């Protein structure tokens, strides 16, 4: 096979010292830190602007708007990244779909080059306007988190959106849809979203939070380290003083009219978080609901890391040393993607990863030790606050009762809790076995919205804890036309030898 | 210590389970020991193709019987007899197709050649650029994902005990075999190694070196698409398989090689290689232009052990009394259930209906490779 | 109510299943659809039940629409699609039947 032919379908390759997946607070600050230390950076992100979900920038349609702390932080990050334009290449609107560890032929030819890790490269396949490949010696995974919603009957009805989803609408296009809005779920995000909806002129019908006032009082000691955020929270409550707040309450069912959300049922919760007492009803055109965040570990898994179960950090997290150091040479994970600790911790964790990648590139473990040590205490403080918020956002065990047997748990395949239980009854006792039998997690979301609830059901039925299925490429659904360019001539396809006769 | 089992079958894939069922039927008390889930290795990671057109000539009689077994499993494994087309896009490929399919037809597969317009009438979604084609009405596919549930259920019905999540760490031989797993030591009078791609490392536990290598086969699936294809489709070189499932997803295979894992996990022996995947998908797009409107949902790697001559290991494990080995059946998904029956008969001391493949033979390198 | 003062780009027209929908140029299509009260974007393939935007960040795949570019028709999350004048889309409601 002529070499030019075998390379025919290969996309353009660009090189960097370090590739970073995700340009949120962690990935963005990892990039800045690496660039400050003289490394070239490929910063790859799905969104048009850096900032991630928390510092999501306004879209091109917004010409002017009052700033928020999040928009200002995002703008500052974008400006800082732009100042390093010569060394940080920001691949915006770009999706990493495959991560491979390959031999570096060029470096292996140079026998003088004996630096550790220099024999291997990370190779990232990118789906973008122009599909291409990035090769780098170090890889920093900063993929953040996505939202968990405990399934309840009707949660698939148009008009029900995630709390984090609501923040995306509010931050990027400053949109509040018409009609009565109910905001519900766990943790501080409920009050942030409600306050933003109110600020942008939306009609709030009610706030329903799973937490009690006592839960919040319990979190006060951890919040004392961040009085700025505490003040901000109190500001939200002041703004929301005219909105009915139902503490220790959960939405238990949504009803549709004409293919759209029409009304919600809600019930008070007992101390375990289980609904008890009477069912109430409220009209609503939109429900924003969320029950905490889940670390997005798929890229880290694809890079080769195993997962461990850490409920206090949001669920399954990549296996790393306690200081976040890599279990695989040249691989670093930072931010909420290795456990939900919040934005302040993510910034510092990103800097830590940037410093570790610098030390790795210099093949000198001492190179950035002092700088890394200086991050330890501020990180611990920030993480303490973040984990207190994670605890407030986490699901009380009893709330699983809102997922009735008829409730859809896998949105992609419309599988109910009963379907999953039926598969378990055939002695399918792992995620993998349930996935195979029912296609749970095989749809376009890749199991991101069902693996947690399936884990709950599995635990309830069998007592076992089973890790989510392994990550498969592509990390997001990608058009075949993007993945595989059309050859000009059929003969250009590098087909190999036929299979044995 | 409890009474030893008549036989411990290491490996709970199609081969191991099918053998266990035959043995239990013949009056033996087997146990199946599986490192992961039942039927969740190569048995379910493959594309589910049941095509006589891609079987090796010498294995055709086995494939015909295996195919009949899948048909009898029916709905429980998602069996679909759709008929299958094998396509050639160049004169060179047409020549290859003619030569190969003629030999396979001579070996008993009901394969005939049909004109490109006939193919397009039956499958208007296929490319207009077909040079030659063959058709086999027996071809089709099953849903390989259902392998696990199918065999779990069959083992349960037959009262055959099995262990999952039980990788075998050691096998010692005294009067009986003692098989060490993380949870327990299982004793048995006989042992059958049916660990597929892991056969080499399993056989080493008994001090036997079997010449097994592993192929890492890439399989991909699209999201649901409008109807594009109703039959199983292959390529003259064997480097493409295409089928659209009832739910609208299109499965793309063809044995394109991924990266082998340095340390294979219990679910996989390799990882997807973007370069070979691209070629695989480009060939698929060429054959079925409607794929241009779909998105790829997932690619993964199936795997198959093979010997230097690409024929099975099926028989006595060389040098180990009461030890047996079954694996490396090229086209093992199709042929596996039948090989299990033959193997079971052999272990029961009966004359198998068809000859087995002596693991102690001298392996000739396949000259076409 | 102290509604924030926000300036947006001029309005253009986008089309879903040939229905004209006003949108600010450069905003996400999902935003324009929700502003217009269009929540039901597709039908779940397994049970035909109505679905619409859920995660709003490109993960859940519930807000998919189909767009035709120069060569191909492909599905894309409307929460990741930018609105421009004359953008034509078809919904995935048809697969329900």
Short mmCIF file of C-alpha atoms in Angstrom, two decimals, chain C residues 19-59:
data_model
loop_
_atom_site.label_atom_id
_atom_site.label_comp_id
_atom_site.label_asym_id
_atom_site.label_seq_id
_atom_site.Cartn_x
_atom_site.Cartn_y
_atom_site.Cartn_z
CA UNK C 19 -43.35 27.86 9.44
CA UNK C 20 -41.66 31.28 9.64
CA UNK C 21 -40.27 32.10 13.07
CA UNK C 22 -38.69 35.42 14.07
CA UNK C 23 -35.19 35.17 15.53
CA UNK C 24 -32.45 37.56 16.46
CA UNK C 25 -29.54 36.99 14.14
CA UNK C 26 -26.78 35.09 15.95
CA UNK C 27 -28.87 33.67 18.76
CA UNK C 28 -29.36 29.99 19.24
CA UNK C 29 -32.22 28.47 17.32
CA UNK C 30 -33.64 26.85 20.46
CA UNK C 31 -33.96 30.32 22.01
CA UNK C 32 -35.95 31.59 19.05
CA UNK C 33 -38.20 28.53 19.09
CA UNK C 34 -38.94 28.83 22.80
CA UNK C 35 -39.60 32.56 22.47
CA UNK C 36 -42.13 31.71 19.77
CA UNK C 37 -43.73 29.17 22.11
CA UNK C 38 -42.53 26.17 20.08
CA UNK C 39 -41.48 23.56 22.62
CA UNK C 40 -42.44 20.33 20.88
CA UNK C 41 -39.55 19.67 18.48
CA UNK C 42 -39.55 15.96 17.91
CA UNK C 43 -41.24 12.70 18.79
CA UNK C 44 -39.46 10.03 20.77
CA UNK C 45 -38.69 7.21 18.33
CA UNK C 46 -39.77 4.42 20.68
CA UNK C 47 -43.14 5.66 21.89
CA UNK C 48 -43.88 8.69 19.72
CA UNK C 49 -44.29 10.96 22.73
CA UNK C 50 -43.52 14.66 22.29
CA UNK C 51 -40.06 15.92 23.23
CA UNK C 52 -38.26 19.24 23.26
CA UNK C 53 -35.13 20.95 24.55
CA UNK C 54 -34.09 19.60 27.96
CA UNK C 55 -30.41 20.07 28.82
CA UNK C 56 -29.90 23.10 26.52
CA UNK C 57 -26.15 22.37 26.36
CA UNK C 58 -25.69 19.80 23.63
CA UNK C 59 -25.78 16.64 25.71
#
